[in-house]
Each structure stands twice: as C-alpha cells, then as structure tokens.
Short mmCIF file of C-alpha atoms in Angstrom, two decimals:
data_model
loop_
_atom_site.label_atom_id
_atom_site.label_comp_id
_atom_site.label_asym_id
_atom_site.label_seq_id
_atom_site.Cartn_x
_atom_site.Cartn_y
_atom_site.Cartn_z
CA MET A 1 2.10 183.89 135.42
CA PRO A 2 2.79 183.72 131.69
CA ASP A 3 4.54 180.62 130.28
CA THR A 4 8.03 181.78 129.19
CA ARG A 5 9.36 178.38 128.13
CA PRO A 6 10.81 178.31 124.60
CA ARG A 7 8.45 176.89 121.99
CA PRO A 8 8.98 175.69 118.43
CA PRO A 9 7.23 177.53 115.60
CA SER A 10 3.86 176.47 114.29
CA VAL A 11 3.54 174.09 111.35
CA GLU A 12 2.41 176.95 109.08
CA ARG A 13 5.34 179.15 110.05
CA LEU A 14 7.84 176.33 109.59
CA ILE A 15 6.51 175.47 106.13
CA ALA A 16 6.53 179.15 105.17
CA ALA A 17 10.21 179.42 106.19
CA ALA A 18 11.08 176.31 104.19
CA ARG A 19 8.96 177.12 101.11
CA PRO A 20 11.76 178.62 98.95
CA ARG A 21 13.67 175.32 99.26
CA LEU A 22 10.80 172.87 99.05
CA GLY A 23 10.26 172.86 95.31
CA GLU A 24 7.30 170.85 94.01
CA ARG A 25 6.20 168.43 96.71
CA GLU A 26 2.92 166.96 97.83
CA HIS A 27 1.46 169.16 100.57
CA ALA A 28 0.43 166.25 102.81
CA ALA A 29 3.98 164.89 102.86
CA VAL A 30 5.40 168.31 103.75
CA VAL A 31 2.90 168.81 106.57
CA ALA A 32 3.60 165.34 108.00
CA ALA A 33 7.36 165.95 107.96
CA ALA A 34 6.94 169.41 109.50
CA ARG A 35 4.91 167.96 112.35
CA ARG A 36 7.63 165.40 113.04
CA VAL A 37 10.32 168.11 113.10
CA ILE A 38 8.28 170.22 115.52
CA ALA A 39 7.51 167.22 117.75
CA ASP A 40 11.22 166.35 117.93
CA GLU A 41 12.07 169.98 118.72
CA ARG A 42 9.45 170.06 121.47
CA ASP A 43 10.99 166.91 123.02
CA ARG A 44 14.45 168.50 122.83
CA LEU A 45 13.28 171.61 124.67
CA ARG A 46 11.29 169.81 127.33
CA GLY A 47 12.90 170.28 130.74
CA ASN A 48 16.50 171.03 129.69
CA GLY A 49 16.50 174.82 129.44
CA ARG A 50 17.94 174.85 125.91
CA PRO A 51 17.11 177.80 123.67
CA ALA A 52 14.69 177.12 120.83
CA ARG A 53 16.06 177.00 117.32
CA ASP A 54 14.60 179.56 114.95
CA ALA A 55 12.33 178.76 112.03
CA ASP A 56 15.17 178.96 109.50
CA ASP A 57 17.21 176.28 111.30
CA LEU A 58 14.21 174.01 111.59
CA ALA A 59 13.33 174.69 107.95
CA ALA A 60 16.75 173.41 106.93
CA GLU A 61 16.13 170.25 108.95
CA LEU A 62 12.71 169.83 107.35
CA VAL A 63 14.18 169.99 103.86
CA ALA A 64 17.00 167.63 104.83
CA ARG A 65 14.50 165.07 106.11
CA LEU A 66 12.42 165.28 102.95
CA ASP A 67 15.54 164.87 100.83
CA ALA A 68 17.02 162.05 102.93
CA SER A 69 17.97 159.06 100.79
CA THR A 70 16.70 155.62 101.70
CA ALA A 71 19.21 153.91 99.41
CA PRO A 72 21.20 151.12 101.11
CA ILE A 73 24.77 151.88 102.11
CA SER A 74 27.27 150.28 99.76
CA VAL A 75 29.83 148.12 101.57
CA VAL A 76 33.24 146.78 100.55
CA ASN A 77 33.25 143.15 101.70
CA ALA A 78 36.81 142.46 102.84
CA THR A 79 35.87 139.65 105.22
CA GLY A 80 37.05 136.83 102.98
CA VAL A 81 33.58 135.23 103.21
CA ILE A 82 32.44 134.98 99.59
CA VAL A 83 28.74 134.35 100.21
CA HIS A 84 28.23 136.61 103.23
CA THR A 85 24.62 136.36 104.38
CA ASN A 86 24.85 139.43 106.65
CA LEU A 87 26.16 141.51 103.74
CA GLY A 88 23.48 140.47 101.26
CA ARG A 89 25.28 137.29 100.10
CA VAL A 90 26.90 138.18 96.75
CA PRO A 91 26.56 141.05 94.27
CA TRP A 92 24.52 140.32 91.17
CA PRO A 93 26.10 140.13 87.74
CA GLU A 94 25.87 143.38 85.77
CA ALA A 95 23.64 141.64 83.24
CA ALA A 96 21.18 140.72 86.01
CA ILE A 97 21.17 144.28 87.36
CA GLU A 98 20.47 145.69 83.91
CA ALA A 99 17.73 143.13 83.25
CA ALA A 100 16.00 143.85 86.56
CA ALA A 101 16.17 147.60 85.95
CA ALA A 102 14.69 147.19 82.47
CA ALA A 103 11.90 144.99 83.81
CA ALA A 104 11.12 147.49 86.56
CA ARG A 105 11.22 150.48 84.22
CA ASP A 106 9.29 149.20 81.20
CA ALA A 107 6.37 146.96 80.32
CA LEU A 108 7.38 143.45 79.26
CA PHE A 109 5.84 140.21 78.00
CA LEU A 110 5.36 138.84 81.51
CA GLU A 111 2.32 136.62 80.89
CA LEU A 112 1.61 137.44 77.25
CA ASP A 113 2.78 135.25 74.40
CA ARG A 114 4.54 137.50 71.92
CA ALA A 115 3.77 135.30 68.90
CA THR A 116 0.06 134.71 69.50
CA GLY A 117 -0.89 137.74 71.57
CA ARG A 118 -2.62 135.43 74.03
CA ARG A 119 -2.02 134.84 77.72
CA GLY A 120 1.02 132.60 78.21
CA ARG A 121 3.29 131.14 80.87
CA ARG A 122 4.77 133.61 83.32
CA TYR A 123 8.10 134.84 81.87
CA ARG A 124 9.21 131.44 80.57
CA GLN A 125 12.77 132.52 79.71
CA ALA A 126 14.30 131.65 83.11
CA GLU A 127 12.61 128.25 83.15
CA ASP A 128 13.75 127.43 79.60
CA LEU A 129 17.33 128.19 80.60
CA LEU A 130 17.01 125.90 83.62
CA LEU A 131 15.92 123.08 81.32
CA ALA A 132 18.94 123.64 79.09
CA LEU A 133 21.37 123.77 82.03
CA THR A 134 20.04 120.79 83.99
CA GLY A 135 18.38 118.49 81.48
CA ALA A 136 15.10 118.61 83.41
CA GLU A 137 11.70 118.17 81.77
CA ASP A 138 10.22 121.26 83.41
CA ALA A 139 11.20 124.02 85.83
CA LEU A 140 9.65 126.63 88.10
CA VAL A 141 11.03 129.72 89.83
CA THR A 142 9.86 130.65 93.34
CA ASN A 143 10.82 133.51 95.64
CA ASN A 144 13.37 131.51 97.66
CA ASN A 145 14.59 127.96 98.18
CA ALA A 146 12.63 127.44 101.41
CA ALA A 147 9.50 128.05 99.35
CA ALA A 148 10.74 125.62 96.70
CA VAL A 149 11.29 122.90 99.31
CA ALA A 150 7.89 123.50 100.91
CA LEU A 151 6.11 123.25 97.56
CA ALA A 152 8.04 120.11 96.61
CA VAL A 153 7.29 118.40 99.95
CA ALA A 154 3.59 119.11 99.42
CA LEU A 155 3.70 116.57 96.57
CA ALA A 156 3.49 113.88 99.27
CA GLY A 157 -0.09 114.96 99.92
CA ARG A 158 -2.02 115.21 103.19
CA GLY A 159 -0.92 112.45 105.52
CA GLY A 160 1.57 111.07 103.01
CA GLY A 161 4.74 109.60 104.47
CA VAL A 162 8.00 111.48 103.81
CA ALA A 163 11.13 109.46 104.57
CA VAL A 164 14.18 111.49 105.64
CA SER A 165 17.51 110.30 106.96
CA ARG A 166 18.02 111.33 110.59
CA GLY A 167 21.36 112.80 109.53
CA GLU A 168 19.51 115.23 107.25
CA LEU A 169 16.84 116.54 109.63
CA VAL A 170 18.54 119.90 109.66
CA GLU A 171 17.77 123.56 110.17
CA ILE A 172 18.22 125.30 106.82
CA GLY A 173 18.51 128.83 108.18
CA GLY A 174 16.36 131.42 109.88
CA GLY A 175 15.07 128.84 112.34
CA VAL A 176 13.36 126.85 109.56
CA ARG A 177 13.67 123.11 110.18
CA ILE A 178 12.96 120.22 107.85
CA PRO A 179 10.54 118.46 110.26
CA GLU A 180 8.49 121.67 110.50
CA ILE A 181 8.33 122.01 106.70
CA VAL A 182 7.06 118.44 106.42
CA ARG A 183 4.43 118.99 109.10
CA ARG A 184 3.25 122.31 107.63
CA ALA A 185 2.77 120.56 104.29
CA GLY A 186 0.38 118.19 106.03
CA ALA A 187 2.67 115.22 105.39
CA ARG A 188 3.92 112.68 107.90
CA LEU A 189 7.64 112.58 108.73
CA VAL A 190 9.26 109.14 108.84
CA GLU A 191 12.79 109.17 110.23
CA VAL A 192 15.26 106.74 108.67
CA GLY A 193 18.59 105.39 109.93
CA THR A 194 20.65 107.18 112.55
CA THR A 195 22.25 110.60 112.80
CA ASN A 196 25.63 109.42 111.57
CA ARG A 197 24.89 106.28 109.53
CA THR A 198 22.03 105.61 107.12
CA ARG A 199 21.96 102.80 104.56
CA VAL A 200 19.86 101.84 101.55
CA ASP A 201 18.38 98.99 103.60
CA ASP A 202 17.05 101.52 106.10
CA PHE A 203 15.06 103.19 103.33
CA ALA A 204 13.98 99.83 101.91
CA GLU A 205 12.57 98.86 105.32
CA VAL A 206 10.29 101.89 105.66
CA LEU A 207 9.36 101.93 101.97
CA GLY A 208 8.27 98.31 102.28
CA THR A 209 5.38 99.37 104.50
CA GLY A 210 3.68 100.92 101.47
CA ARG A 211 2.88 104.13 103.35
CA ILE A 212 5.79 106.26 102.08
CA ARG A 213 5.05 108.57 99.17
CA MET A 214 8.31 110.51 99.11
CA VAL A 215 12.00 110.23 99.93
CA LEU A 216 13.35 113.66 100.81
CA ARG A 217 17.11 114.13 100.64
CA ILE A 218 18.71 117.25 102.12
CA HIS A 219 22.24 118.02 100.95
CA GLN A 220 24.65 118.93 103.75
CA SER A 221 25.36 122.37 102.32
CA ASN A 222 25.62 124.19 105.66
CA PHE A 223 27.22 121.58 107.92
CA ARG A 224 29.64 118.65 107.73
CA GLN A 225 29.76 115.25 109.39
CA GLU A 226 33.09 113.55 110.06
CA GLY A 227 34.21 110.34 111.70
CA PHE A 228 32.13 107.18 111.90
CA ILE A 229 29.60 108.06 109.19
CA GLU A 230 27.88 106.42 106.24
CA ALA A 231 25.48 107.73 103.60
CA PRO A 232 23.59 105.62 101.07
CA ASP A 233 24.27 105.75 97.35
CA PRO A 234 21.70 108.16 95.83
CA VAL A 235 21.15 105.98 92.77
CA ALA A 236 20.36 102.95 94.93
CA VAL A 237 17.99 104.94 97.15
CA ALA A 238 16.14 106.29 94.12
CA ARG A 239 15.82 102.81 92.66
CA VAL A 240 14.31 101.41 95.86
CA ALA A 241 11.98 104.41 96.19
CA HIS A 242 10.71 104.03 92.64
CA GLU A 243 10.21 100.28 93.10
CA HIS A 244 7.80 101.11 95.92
CA GLY A 245 5.99 103.90 94.06
CA ALA A 246 7.60 106.79 95.97
CA ILE A 247 9.09 109.92 94.42
CA VAL A 248 12.50 111.36 95.28
CA VAL A 249 12.98 115.05 96.08
CA ASP A 250 16.52 116.40 96.40
CA ASP A 251 17.20 119.75 98.06
CA LEU A 252 20.68 120.91 97.08
CA GLY A 253 20.59 124.24 98.88
CA SER A 254 23.37 126.16 97.14
CA GLY A 255 22.95 124.40 93.81
CA ALA A 256 26.24 124.89 91.99
CA LEU A 257 25.98 125.01 88.20
CA LEU A 258 29.76 124.72 87.77
CA ASP A 259 32.14 122.08 89.10
CA THR A 260 33.55 123.43 92.36
CA ALA A 261 36.30 120.79 92.32
CA ALA A 262 37.85 122.56 89.33
CA PHE A 263 38.71 125.44 91.69
CA GLY A 264 40.29 123.39 94.47
CA LEU A 265 37.10 122.89 96.47
CA THR A 266 35.16 119.76 97.38
CA HIS A 267 32.83 118.70 94.60
CA GLU A 268 29.38 120.15 95.12
CA PRO A 269 26.63 118.03 93.50
CA GLN A 270 24.96 119.78 90.59
CA PRO A 271 21.23 119.64 89.83
CA SER A 272 21.86 117.73 86.60
CA GLU A 273 23.77 115.06 88.55
CA ARG A 274 20.97 114.55 91.06
CA LEU A 275 18.40 114.29 88.29
CA ALA A 276 20.60 111.75 86.51
CA SER A 277 20.95 109.75 89.74
CA GLY A 278 17.19 109.29 90.07
CA GLY A 279 15.93 112.49 91.63
CA ASP A 280 12.42 113.31 90.45
CA VAL A 281 12.47 116.91 91.69
CA VAL A 282 15.53 118.97 92.63
CA THR A 283 15.40 122.32 94.44
CA PHE A 284 18.19 124.88 94.93
CA SER A 285 18.80 128.58 95.50
CA GLY A 286 19.05 131.24 92.82
CA ASP A 287 21.52 133.18 94.92
CA LYS A 288 24.42 131.57 96.83
CA LEU A 289 26.48 129.56 94.32
CA VAL A 290 24.23 130.34 91.37
CA GLY A 291 25.11 133.96 92.04
CA GLY A 292 21.90 135.74 91.08
CA PRO A 293 18.99 137.24 93.02
CA GLN A 294 17.25 135.43 95.85
CA ALA A 295 15.03 132.78 94.31
CA GLY A 296 14.10 129.14 94.62
CA LEU A 297 14.69 126.99 91.55
CA ILE A 298 12.72 123.78 91.00
CA VAL A 299 13.63 121.35 88.21
CA GLY A 300 12.49 117.82 87.48
CA ARG A 301 9.82 115.58 85.99
CA GLY A 302 7.28 117.44 83.91
CA ASP A 303 4.20 115.97 85.62
CA LEU A 304 5.50 116.74 89.12
CA VAL A 305 6.57 120.31 88.34
CA ALA A 306 3.17 120.85 86.72
CA ARG A 307 1.51 119.75 89.97
CA ILE A 308 3.69 122.15 91.93
CA ARG A 309 2.81 124.98 89.56
CA GLU A 310 -0.89 124.30 90.13
CA ASP A 311 -0.55 124.37 93.93
CA PRO A 312 -2.49 127.41 95.24
CA LEU A 313 0.51 128.33 97.41
CA ALA A 314 2.74 128.56 94.33
CA ARG A 315 1.13 131.90 93.51
CA ALA A 316 1.95 133.21 96.98
CA MET A 317 5.56 132.14 96.51
CA ARG A 318 6.23 133.41 93.01
CA PRO A 319 8.83 136.14 92.38
CA ASP A 320 8.12 139.49 90.77
CA LYS A 321 9.02 140.47 87.21
CA ALA A 322 12.34 142.11 88.11
CA THR A 323 13.56 139.01 89.93
CA LEU A 324 12.49 136.74 87.07
CA ALA A 325 14.36 138.91 84.59
CA ALA A 326 17.48 138.92 86.77
CA VAL A 327 17.35 135.13 87.25
CA ALA A 328 17.11 134.64 83.49
CA ALA A 329 20.01 137.02 82.85
CA THR A 330 22.17 135.19 85.40
CA LEU A 331 21.38 131.75 83.97
CA ALA A 332 22.16 133.01 80.47
CA LEU A 333 25.75 133.71 81.58
CA TYR A 334 26.19 129.99 82.33
CA ARG A 335 24.62 129.13 78.99
CA ASN A 336 27.04 131.38 77.06
CA GLY A 337 30.11 130.18 78.96
CA THR A 338 31.13 133.42 80.70
CA ALA A 339 30.11 132.65 84.30
CA THR A 340 33.61 132.72 85.82
CA ARG A 341 34.23 136.17 84.36
CA THR A 342 30.82 137.79 84.74
CA ILE A 343 29.17 136.29 87.84
CA PRO A 344 30.78 137.80 90.98
CA VAL A 345 30.57 134.66 93.15
CA TRP A 346 32.46 132.61 90.52
CA ARG A 347 34.86 135.41 89.72
CA MET A 348 35.80 135.49 93.43
CA ILE A 349 36.20 131.70 93.52
CA ALA A 350 38.18 131.56 90.27
CA THR A 351 40.64 134.38 91.03
CA THR A 352 44.16 132.95 91.36
CA GLU A 353 46.33 133.32 94.42
CA GLY A 354 48.95 135.08 92.29
CA GLU A 355 46.50 137.76 91.21
CA LEU A 356 45.50 138.40 94.81
CA ARG A 357 49.10 138.56 95.98
CA ALA A 358 49.95 141.14 93.32
CA ARG A 359 47.02 143.34 94.32
CA ALA A 360 47.89 143.00 98.01
CA THR A 361 51.49 144.04 97.35
CA THR A 362 50.39 147.12 95.42
CA LEU A 363 47.87 148.17 98.06
CA ALA A 364 50.36 147.54 100.89
CA THR A 365 52.81 149.93 99.23
CA ALA A 366 50.09 152.56 98.84
CA THR A 367 48.72 152.30 102.38
CA GLY A 368 51.63 151.28 104.61
CA ALA A 369 49.85 148.04 105.46
CA GLU A 370 51.42 144.58 105.24
CA ALA A 371 50.58 142.13 102.46
CA VAL A 372 49.66 138.87 104.20
CA PRO A 373 48.57 135.37 103.09
CA LEU A 374 45.08 134.43 104.24
CA ARG A 375 42.39 131.77 103.84
CA ALA A 376 39.00 132.76 102.42
CA THR A 377 35.79 130.79 102.89
CA VAL A 378 32.81 130.25 100.62
CA GLY A 379 30.23 130.79 103.41
CA GLY A 380 26.49 131.39 103.10
CA GLY A 381 25.54 127.78 103.73
CA SER A 382 27.77 126.55 100.94
CA LEU A 383 30.72 124.13 101.11
CA PRO A 384 31.06 124.13 104.93
CA GLY A 385 34.63 124.19 106.17
CA GLU A 386 36.05 124.73 102.68
CA THR A 387 38.68 127.44 102.26
CA LEU A 388 40.64 128.97 99.41
CA PRO A 389 44.15 130.46 99.59
CA SER A 390 43.99 134.24 99.52
CA TRP A 391 45.96 137.42 100.11
CA GLY A 392 45.07 140.64 101.80
CA LEU A 393 46.25 143.45 104.04
CA GLY A 394 47.20 143.37 107.70
CA LEU A 395 46.69 146.70 109.51
CA ILE A 396 48.55 147.63 112.67
CA GLY A 397 49.02 150.71 114.83
CA ARG A 398 45.60 151.02 116.49
CA SER A 399 43.28 148.92 118.60
CA ALA A 400 41.90 146.23 116.30
CA ASP A 401 38.34 146.75 117.53
CA ARG A 402 38.54 150.53 117.05
CA LEU A 403 40.12 150.20 113.61
CA LEU A 404 37.50 147.68 112.51
CA ALA A 405 34.77 150.09 113.71
CA ALA A 406 36.41 153.03 111.93
CA LEU A 407 36.47 151.10 108.66
CA ARG A 408 32.87 149.95 109.10
CA THR A 409 31.55 153.47 109.80
CA GLY A 410 33.72 155.25 107.27
CA GLU A 411 33.03 156.31 103.69
CA PRO A 412 33.24 154.03 101.88
CA ALA A 413 32.21 151.45 104.49
CA VAL A 414 34.56 148.48 104.72
CA VAL A 415 33.93 145.28 106.68
CA GLY A 416 36.98 143.18 107.53
CA ARG A 417 37.87 140.71 110.25
CA ILE A 418 40.28 140.36 113.18
CA GLU A 419 42.87 137.65 112.95
CA ASP A 420 45.77 137.14 115.39
CA GLY A 421 44.91 140.40 117.12
CA ARG A 422 45.01 142.62 114.05
CA VAL A 423 42.59 143.74 111.36
CA VAL A 424 42.94 141.91 108.05
CA LEU A 425 41.23 142.80 104.79
CA ASP A 426 40.87 139.80 102.48
CA LEU A 427 41.06 140.72 98.80
CA ARG A 428 39.37 137.59 97.49
CA THR A 429 36.02 139.18 98.28
CA VAL A 430 37.01 142.66 97.08
CA PRO A 431 36.60 143.18 93.32
CA PRO A 432 39.67 144.76 91.67
CA GLU A 433 37.64 147.81 90.68
CA ALA A 434 37.10 148.53 94.40
CA ASP A 435 40.82 148.67 95.25
CA GLU A 436 40.95 152.47 95.09
CA ARG A 437 37.92 152.78 97.36
CA LEU A 438 39.60 150.39 99.78
CA ARG A 439 42.81 152.45 99.72
CA ARG A 440 40.88 155.64 100.57
CA ALA A 441 39.01 153.89 103.38
CA ILE A 442 42.25 152.60 104.92
CA ALA A 443 43.81 156.06 104.72
CA ALA A 444 40.83 157.64 106.46
CA ALA A 445 40.60 154.96 109.17
CA THR A 446 44.30 154.96 110.01
CA ARG A 447 44.84 158.70 109.78
#
C-alpha cells in the first residue's frame, strides 16, 4: 500500500523555490538552513494529520531564518537598580562605544610603538590613564576583576601564606569564593580574627610567624555588617605587614573613581586612597562604578605589577583590543572632568530628585499613570543597602504580574518592579532620551 502521508519538499526543491529571494549567500549555509527547515517540517507533520506546507511557504521560512538577527534585545531598565547585573550592569558611555567600534573596524597601534615602529606595550593608553587617576606606579588591564584578584594573589607564590580577615572571606559573585582563589593560586590561606571583629593585633600575631607573604583585604562591596563589629585601620595593617616583609593587596570590587559621598551615598574607598594608605596592589572592576566595559583594573607598585604582567596566566586573562579602547575612552572622561554628564552610571547617580519628579509628572500626564516617589538602589555589588530618592510611575488597572510581563515582552521591552501590589517604573535608571520609548511601551501594555 503506497505511503500517502504528507511529506516536505526536497532540499533542492526548497532552495529552488527560495532562490529569487536568497540573493548572494554561501551555498553551504543555505543548504544547512534548508535541511533544518525540512527537518522541523517533518517533525510537525509526524503523527498529527496536518497538511504539508507548500514549497513557497517553506521558502519564506528559510529566508526568514537566514535573515534572522542575532542582535541583543534593547531593554529600558526601569527597575531603579542602577548597576543591574541581570540587565548587563550599566550602558557604556558614548565615547567608549565609539572607541570600541573604531578598534573593531580598523587596524590600530595595539602592540606597535608609533614613534619607533617597534613592538611596544599592549595599548598603553588605558594604563597611562589609570596612573594619572590613581597615582600608581604601574597598571594593568585584565578581562575582569576576578582575574585581577587571582593574578594579584599569585604574587604570594606557591605555598606562600595569605592572611585574610575572617570577615572578608566572601563570595564575590558567580560562586567564586576568596578561599578558592587563594588555593587555586597555590598559596596558603591564613584566617585572621573573627567574622565580626578583627584587629591590627590579630594580623601582627600571624605576621610574626614569618610565614605570611601577603595580606589580602576584600572590600565589603556586596554585603554589609552591622552591630558588634570592628575592622582594623588599613594604614596600621599595612605598616605591620611591611614591617614583616609582606605585601598588601586590596580588592575594592566596584572601585569608584569619584566620591560617592558627594551624592548622598556612603563613601566608597577609591583606589588612590587605598594606595595612599599602604596598599601595594589595588584591584577593581572596569564596569560597575567605573561605568565602562567589563574589565579588571590593577594598579600599584611598579615591581609588583611588572611581576603580574609576566605571569603566564596574564596572557590568558587579557582583554581584546575593543575592550582596551573602550576602557581608555571611559577613563579619559574622568580625566577631562565630564564623568557625571557622560558616564551613564554617574549620570544616574547624579540626577537630582527634582529632575526626576518633573519627568515623572510629565509622563504621568501622558500615560494616565501616577507620579510616585520611590527609592533607587546602586546594586551590582556596589554600596550594599544604599538607596537614593527617586521618582517614577505607578501603574494600576491590571494584574501586576500580567502588566509586568506585558511590559517585558513588548516593543520596546521595559523591565520594572512590583511594589505595594502595583507595577512601578523608576526613572532614575531610565535616561531622559528614553522617555518617549517608555511612554509608547506603557500605552501598548495598558491598552
């Protein structure tokens, strides 16, 4: 008995039907896509009695698949979390975007000295800016701060003792823990003090054994201790460490290059301050509060940074040319004094409550929403528990969960939060130029 089940067309027939719309494409890519379309059509037909689609319909699907964009979906961050890890942390400054695009598009003096024509240091511009901004003797850029910390800890050497306060034996994100970093570097972890109270004398006691090569200090950038606590003075710890021949490595995590206290937040220690207080090497992130691309920034004593640069793993952890160019462009904005206007993370922090309230009032009138006072957070492992006064929109009239989903899956996509049973959209994390996009998204989601 003949098989009368519907069948998809052959690969040749499908490609022939699609040929007028294919343009100039590599044949192998077209054949591979055609086979996937036919395989999916065969699965659709299997056992459900559906009629087969003709070659023209499948040809349209083939072309659509070949033309499908892989570009990320742009999102309006209305959560009120300034450094939102799940949304890519913070947007880059325009200068960084342009620099990265230029580096990706054109050849550049990556490891060639322009003056001599000889091989030179890898794109030194970013490192020179770090020296100017922090007062360090030398600097190095890695692909992220976890890499920077791992390379710095390796200065202790195989079996070298690394003293860390028990209150700083933290997980820095992604399941990466300080004790594991120390062990992977081949060093020996020496715990100091207690979880809530560590003193200079505690460090002096372990340093007095003569087996400690490094004091590692981890800034509490993603958690906060309260109550019966005590932390040693960093200058005193550095002095004791140096008296016993140990080096001091400070991991600042977020690494603010501006004074956060000037914007109503708790003061975040800056790299220059930690170097001045006796730190030999300081590591911090290029994103987060610096506001550029993901990178790890190492600054400190020239001899120690030189040793890190010569570590074989440093090559495995170095960033590409586009990232280096974007880091340099971001740092240049601090150098020229325009950071609060041109770097998105600082523009969000520096925006006044009055400006946000005015925007909220205008958008509320345009959308039928309610202008509401809110509290925004810095987030992203920076300034834990710190908030800033903000304004935004409160949306009512539909289930909060459904409305939040409608905004998230709409065009443009908007991510907000639920507060007191209703959806709120915090304008501190929405740039003013996105207000019209936000208005359209609200109209579509509440229609």
